[in-house]
Amino acid sequence: MALTVLYAAATGHVVGALALTGAAAPADPARLVGRALPLRVALGAGRTAVLPLNARDLAATAVDDEPALLTDPLAFGVELSADGRPGPAPARLAVWTGGGVRLAADGLTVTVPVAPTRPAPVVALVSDDQHTHVLAGEIPAEGDRVKLPLAVEPGGTHGVLTLVAGWAGRLERVTVT
């Protein structure tokens, strides 16, 4: 069995995995997911937010067999070599035991429990009634947070996907404070 993963090109987070027998998966993410890979978050009261990751923002690669990739892909990342090639061993990412994601009417604040030693790229998707907001930024070296500008209504509930390089991805329901 071979494992193929789809990962966010900007942060290296694995966002999906598939096990194949026989032929290898196509290297083009669009051939695997179409225009976008939909991630879903239950919002409560029978509502679900769909957060589509655009295929052009994804990459695909074959990796060493790691069964947990199939059940918890956001806990893993793909490490790139100096020449930009993905390595074969998926990396288990640090779990957020502190810090978090706070959504306010004027933006999304992402706080990690330990300040990175070098800038950490951040990508976040926030659901809204009709579309998804795609936010990008970085946590500076020796800093522990970034605020990404966004205007949302107070009190609303949104699905949020947060990817911070080096930390496990978070897919969760967040209420605007």
PDB file of C-alpha atoms in Angstrom:
ATOM      1  CA  MET A   1       0.000   0.000   0.000  1.00  0.00           C
ATOM      2  CA  ALA A   2       1.291   3.462  -0.893  1.00  0.00           C
ATOM      3  CA  LEU A   3       0.213   6.648   0.854  1.00  0.00           C
ATOM      4  CA  THR A   4      -0.289   9.846  -1.055  1.00  0.00           C
ATOM      5  CA  VAL A   5      -0.843  13.082   0.803  1.00  0.00           C
ATOM      6  CA  LEU A   6      -2.208  16.434  -0.215  1.00  0.00           C
ATOM      7  CA  TYR A   7      -0.528  19.266   1.629  1.00  0.00           C
ATOM      8  CA  ALA A   8      -0.828  23.034   1.869  1.00  0.00           C
ATOM      9  CA  ALA A   9       2.070  24.371  -0.173  1.00  0.00           C
ATOM     10  CA  ALA A  10       2.429  27.508   2.001  1.00  0.00           C
ATOM     11  CA  THR A  11       2.776  25.729   5.355  1.00  0.00           C
ATOM     12  CA  GLY A  12       3.473  22.043   4.614  1.00  0.00           C
ATOM     13  CA  HIS A  13       0.386  20.797   6.509  1.00  0.00           C
ATOM     14  CA  VAL A  14      -1.084  17.521   5.352  1.00  0.00           C
ATOM     15  CA  VAL A  15      -4.777  18.160   4.669  1.00  0.00           C
ATOM     16  CA  GLY A  16      -5.732  14.813   3.191  1.00  0.00           C
ATOM     17  CA  ALA A  17      -4.340  11.346   2.624  1.00  0.00           C
ATOM     18  CA  LEU A  18      -5.266   8.350   0.543  1.00  0.00           C
ATOM     19  CA  ALA A  19      -4.017   4.791   0.435  1.00  0.00           C
ATOM     20  CA  LEU A  20      -3.719   3.182  -2.973  1.00  0.00           C
ATOM     21  CA  THR A  21      -3.039  -0.259  -4.271  1.00  0.00           C
ATOM     22  CA  GLY A  22      -1.571  -0.517  -7.740  1.00  0.00           C
ATOM     23  CA  ALA A  23      -0.807   2.662  -9.650  1.00  0.00           C
ATOM     24  CA  ALA A  24       0.501   5.814  -8.004  1.00  0.00           C
ATOM     25  CA  ALA A  25      -1.763   8.808  -7.505  1.00  0.00           C
ATOM     26  CA  PRO A  26      -1.477  11.703  -9.952  1.00  0.00           C
ATOM     27  CA  ALA A  27       0.923  14.454  -8.869  1.00  0.00           C
ATOM     28  CA  ASP A  28      -1.559  17.180  -9.838  1.00  0.00           C
ATOM     29  CA  PRO A  29      -3.838  17.950  -6.851  1.00  0.00           C
ATOM     30  CA  ALA A  30      -6.643  19.067  -9.167  1.00  0.00           C
ATOM     31  CA  ARG A  31      -6.778  15.559 -10.626  1.00  0.00           C
ATOM     32  CA  LEU A  32      -7.369  14.241  -7.106  1.00  0.00           C
ATOM     33  CA  VAL A  33      -9.813  16.801  -5.697  1.00  0.00           C
ATOM     34  CA  GLY A  34     -11.133  18.865  -8.587  1.00  0.00           C
ATOM     35  CA  ARG A  35     -11.045  22.629  -8.064  1.00  0.00           C
ATOM     36  CA  ALA A  36     -10.893  22.398  -4.265  1.00  0.00           C
ATOM     37  CA  LEU A  37     -10.636  20.017  -1.317  1.00  0.00           C
ATOM     38  CA  PRO A  38     -13.634  20.641   0.968  1.00  0.00           C
ATOM     39  CA  LEU A  39     -13.046  20.421   4.719  1.00  0.00           C
ATOM     40  CA  ARG A  40     -16.164  20.441   6.881  1.00  0.00           C
ATOM     41  CA  VAL A  41     -16.877  21.749  10.379  1.00  0.00           C
ATOM     42  CA  ALA A  42     -20.112  21.198  12.315  1.00  0.00           C
ATOM     43  CA  LEU A  43     -21.455  24.561  13.496  1.00  0.00           C
ATOM     44  CA  GLY A  44     -24.343  23.192  15.547  1.00  0.00           C
ATOM     45  CA  ALA A  45     -28.105  23.245  14.985  1.00  0.00           C
ATOM     46  CA  GLY A  46     -27.646  21.002  11.943  1.00  0.00           C
ATOM     47  CA  ARG A  47     -25.423  23.542  10.150  1.00  0.00           C
ATOM     48  CA  THR A  48     -22.089  22.667   8.573  1.00  0.00           C
ATOM     49  CA  ALA A  49     -19.411  25.018   7.261  1.00  0.00           C
ATOM     50  CA  VAL A  50     -17.473  23.940   4.189  1.00  0.00           C
ATOM     51  CA  LEU A  51     -13.943  25.316   3.923  1.00  0.00           C
ATOM     52  CA  PRO A  52     -12.632  24.668   0.395  1.00  0.00           C
ATOM     53  CA  LEU A  53      -8.850  24.545  -0.027  1.00  0.00           C
ATOM     54  CA  ASN A  54      -8.143  25.595  -3.601  1.00  0.00           C
ATOM     55  CA  ALA A  55      -6.288  22.918  -5.588  1.00  0.00           C
ATOM     56  CA  ARG A  56      -3.757  25.510  -6.794  1.00  0.00           C
ATOM     57  CA  ASP A  57      -2.706  26.022  -3.137  1.00  0.00           C
ATOM     58  CA  LEU A  58      -2.086  22.295  -2.628  1.00  0.00           C
ATOM     59  CA  ALA A  59       0.662  19.880  -3.604  1.00  0.00           C
ATOM     60  CA  ALA A  60       0.699  16.081  -3.626  1.00  0.00           C
ATOM     61  CA  THR A  61       3.437  13.593  -2.851  1.00  0.00           C
ATOM     62  CA  ALA A  62       3.954   9.953  -1.929  1.00  0.00           C
ATOM     63  CA  VAL A  63       5.084   9.364   1.657  1.00  0.00           C
ATOM     64  CA  ASP A  64       6.149   6.520   3.886  1.00  0.00           C
ATOM     65  CA  ASP A  65       3.348   4.447   5.365  1.00  0.00           C
ATOM     66  CA  GLU A  66       1.926   6.131   8.477  1.00  0.00           C
ATOM     67  CA  PRO A  67      -1.592   4.874   9.352  1.00  0.00           C
ATOM     68  CA  ALA A  68      -2.379   7.920  11.524  1.00  0.00           C
ATOM     69  CA  LEU A  69      -2.239  10.086   8.386  1.00  0.00           C
ATOM     70  CA  LEU A  70      -5.538   8.568   7.306  1.00  0.00           C
ATOM     71  CA  THR A  71      -7.348   9.403  10.556  1.00  0.00           C
ATOM     72  CA  ASP A  72      -5.670  12.674  11.619  1.00  0.00           C
ATOM     73  CA  PRO A  73      -3.956  14.268   8.619  1.00  0.00           C
ATOM     74  CA  LEU A  74      -3.743  17.765  10.183  1.00  0.00           C
ATOM     75  CA  ALA A  75      -1.375  16.376  12.831  1.00  0.00           C
ATOM     76  CA  PHE A  76       1.292  15.886  10.139  1.00  0.00           C
ATOM     77  CA  GLY A  77       3.382  17.982   7.821  1.00  0.00           C
ATOM     78  CA  VAL A  78       5.595  17.480   4.818  1.00  0.00           C
ATOM     79  CA  GLU A  79       9.166  18.657   5.230  1.00  0.00           C
ATOM     80  CA  LEU A  80      10.833  20.176   2.203  1.00  0.00           C
ATOM     81  CA  SER A  81      14.516  19.760   1.400  1.00  0.00           C
ATOM     82  CA  ALA A  82      16.772  22.717   0.627  1.00  0.00           C
ATOM     83  CA  ASP A  83      15.887  22.328  -3.059  1.00  0.00           C
ATOM     84  CA  GLY A  84      12.150  22.377  -2.303  1.00  0.00           C
ATOM     85  CA  ARG A  85      11.438  18.660  -2.732  1.00  0.00           C
ATOM     86  CA  PRO A  86       9.126  16.954  -0.230  1.00  0.00           C
ATOM     87  CA  GLY A  87      10.741  14.305   1.943  1.00  0.00           C
ATOM     88  CA  PRO A  88       9.296  10.797   2.178  1.00  0.00           C
ATOM     89  CA  ALA A  89       8.767  10.766   5.954  1.00  0.00           C
ATOM     90  CA  PRO A  90       5.730  12.660   7.256  1.00  0.00           C
ATOM     91  CA  ALA A  91       6.586  14.828  10.272  1.00  0.00           C
ATOM     92  CA  ARG A  92       4.321  14.784  13.326  1.00  0.00           C
ATOM     93  CA  LEU A  93       3.604  18.414  14.190  1.00  0.00           C
ATOM     94  CA  ALA A  94       3.505  19.966  17.667  1.00  0.00           C
ATOM     95  CA  VAL A  95       0.060  19.944  19.265  1.00  0.00           C
ATOM     96  CA  TRP A  96      -1.376  23.228  20.505  1.00  0.00           C
ATOM     97  CA  THR A  97      -1.781  22.731  24.235  1.00  0.00           C
ATOM     98  CA  GLY A  98      -2.012  26.459  24.850  1.00  0.00           C
ATOM     99  CA  GLY A  99      -2.570  29.473  22.685  1.00  0.00           C
ATOM    100  CA  GLY A 100      -5.439  29.410  20.296  1.00  0.00           C
ATOM    101  CA  VAL A 101      -7.624  31.034  17.740  1.00  0.00           C
ATOM    102  CA  ARG A 102      -9.766  34.053  18.630  1.00  0.00           C
ATOM    103  CA  LEU A 103     -12.231  35.539  16.176  1.00  0.00           C
ATOM    104  CA  ALA A 104     -13.357  39.110  16.783  1.00  0.00           C
ATOM    105  CA  ALA A 105     -15.405  41.466  14.627  1.00  0.00           C
ATOM    106  CA  ASP A 106     -12.173  43.049  13.331  1.00  0.00           C
ATOM    107  CA  GLY A 107      -9.976  40.001  12.766  1.00  0.00           C
ATOM    108  CA  LEU A 108      -8.644  36.564  13.598  1.00  0.00           C
ATOM    109  CA  THR A 109      -5.881  36.364  16.208  1.00  0.00           C
ATOM    110  CA  VAL A 110      -3.734  33.232  16.158  1.00  0.00           C
ATOM    111  CA  THR A 111      -1.565  32.599  19.229  1.00  0.00           C
ATOM    112  CA  VAL A 112       0.889  29.707  19.557  1.00  0.00           C
ATOM    113  CA  PRO A 113       2.034  28.431  22.956  1.00  0.00           C
ATOM    114  CA  VAL A 114       5.756  28.829  22.177  1.00  0.00           C
ATOM    115  CA  ALA A 115       7.297  31.611  20.100  1.00  0.00           C
ATOM    116  CA  PRO A 116       8.977  30.302  16.933  1.00  0.00           C
ATOM    117  CA  THR A 117      12.694  30.957  16.382  1.00  0.00           C
ATOM    118  CA  ARG A 118      12.039  31.991  12.776  1.00  0.00           C
ATOM    119  CA  PRO A 119       8.972  33.493  11.082  1.00  0.00           C
ATOM    120  CA  ALA A 120       6.098  30.982  10.876  1.00  0.00           C
ATOM    121  CA  PRO A 121       3.730  31.274   7.892  1.00  0.00           C
ATOM    122  CA  VAL A 122       0.035  31.221   8.793  1.00  0.00           C
ATOM    123  CA  VAL A 123      -2.907  30.394   6.538  1.00  0.00           C
ATOM    124  CA  ALA A 124      -6.474  30.525   7.845  1.00  0.00           C
ATOM    125  CA  LEU A 125      -9.814  29.892   6.191  1.00  0.00           C
ATOM    126  CA  VAL A 126     -12.920  31.353   7.821  1.00  0.00           C
ATOM    127  CA  SER A 127     -16.412  30.395   6.675  1.00  0.00           C
ATOM    128  CA  ASP A 128     -19.056  32.993   6.058  1.00  0.00           C
ATOM    129  CA  ASP A 129     -22.609  32.521   4.867  1.00  0.00           C
ATOM    130  CA  GLN A 130     -21.877  32.566   1.141  1.00  0.00           C
ATOM    131  CA  HIS A 131     -18.107  32.314   0.800  1.00  0.00           C
ATOM    132  CA  THR A 132     -14.844  31.559   2.564  1.00  0.00           C
ATOM    133  CA  HIS A 133     -12.297  34.151   3.638  1.00  0.00           C
ATOM    134  CA  VAL A 134      -8.701  33.119   2.978  1.00  0.00           C
ATOM    135  CA  LEU A 135      -6.257  34.890   5.276  1.00  0.00           C
ATOM    136  CA  ALA A 136      -2.469  34.748   5.246  1.00  0.00           C
ATOM    137  CA  GLY A 137       0.292  36.194   7.375  1.00  0.00           C
ATOM    138  CA  GLU A 138       3.109  35.095   9.624  1.00  0.00           C
ATOM    139  CA  ILE A 139       4.004  34.934  13.258  1.00  0.00           C
ATOM    140  CA  PRO A 140       7.309  36.809  13.576  1.00  0.00           C
ATOM    141  CA  ALA A 141      10.425  35.166  15.024  1.00  0.00           C
ATOM    142  CA  GLU A 142      10.346  35.375  18.830  1.00  0.00           C
ATOM    143  CA  GLY A 143       6.677  36.462  18.686  1.00  0.00           C
ATOM    144  CA  ASP A 144       3.740  34.266  19.612  1.00  0.00           C
ATOM    145  CA  ARG A 145       0.812  35.737  17.672  1.00  0.00           C
ATOM    146  CA  VAL A 146      -0.490  37.376  14.553  1.00  0.00           C
ATOM    147  CA  LYS A 147      -3.730  39.237  13.925  1.00  0.00           C
ATOM    148  CA  LEU A 148      -5.184  38.726  10.473  1.00  0.00           C
ATOM    149  CA  PRO A 149      -7.655  41.453   9.438  1.00  0.00           C
ATOM    150  CA  LEU A 150     -11.219  40.340   8.745  1.00  0.00           C
ATOM    151  CA  ALA A 151     -14.633  41.936   9.232  1.00  0.00           C
ATOM    152  CA  VAL A 152     -17.343  39.639  10.620  1.00  0.00           C
ATOM    153  CA  GLU A 153     -20.546  40.200  12.571  1.00  0.00           C
ATOM    154  CA  PRO A 154     -20.284  39.914  16.380  1.00  0.00           C
ATOM    155  CA  GLY A 155     -21.840  36.788  17.873  1.00  0.00           C
ATOM    156  CA  GLY A 156     -21.736  34.704  14.702  1.00  0.00           C
ATOM    157  CA  THR A 157     -20.369  31.173  14.565  1.00  0.00           C
ATOM    158  CA  HIS A 158     -17.867  30.243  11.862  1.00  0.00           C
ATOM    159  CA  GLY A 159     -15.842  27.266  10.758  1.00  0.00           C
ATOM    160  CA  VAL A 160     -12.118  28.014  10.924  1.00  0.00           C
ATOM    161  CA  LEU A 161      -9.137  26.125   9.545  1.00  0.00           C
ATOM    162  CA  THR A 162      -5.859  27.399  10.977  1.00  0.00           C
ATOM    163  CA  LEU A 163      -2.487  26.267   9.657  1.00  0.00           C
ATOM    164  CA  VAL A 164       0.665  27.559  11.374  1.00  0.00           C
ATOM    165  CA  ALA A 165       3.963  26.139  10.116  1.00  0.00           C
ATOM    166  CA  GLY A 166       5.356  23.716  12.693  1.00  0.00           C
ATOM    167  CA  TRP A 167       2.078  23.268  14.596  1.00  0.00           C
ATOM    168  CA  ALA A 168      -0.730  20.778  14.033  1.00  0.00           C
ATOM    169  CA  GLY A 169      -3.562  22.218  11.977  1.00  0.00           C
ATOM    170  CA  ARG A 170      -6.792  23.191  13.700  1.00  0.00           C
ATOM    171  CA  LEU A 171     -10.240  22.707  12.182  1.00  0.00           C
ATOM    172  CA  GLU A 172     -12.865  24.031  14.566  1.00  0.00           C
ATOM    173  CA  ARG A 173     -16.027  25.973  15.241  1.00  0.00           C
ATOM    174  CA  VAL A 174     -15.316  29.488  16.539  1.00  0.00           C
ATOM    175  CA  THR A 175     -17.759  32.104  17.821  1.00  0.00           C
ATOM    176  CA  VAL A 176     -17.041  35.795  17.255  1.00  0.00           C
ATOM    177  CA  THR A 177     -16.287  37.514  20.563  1.00  0.00           C
TER     178      THR A 177
END
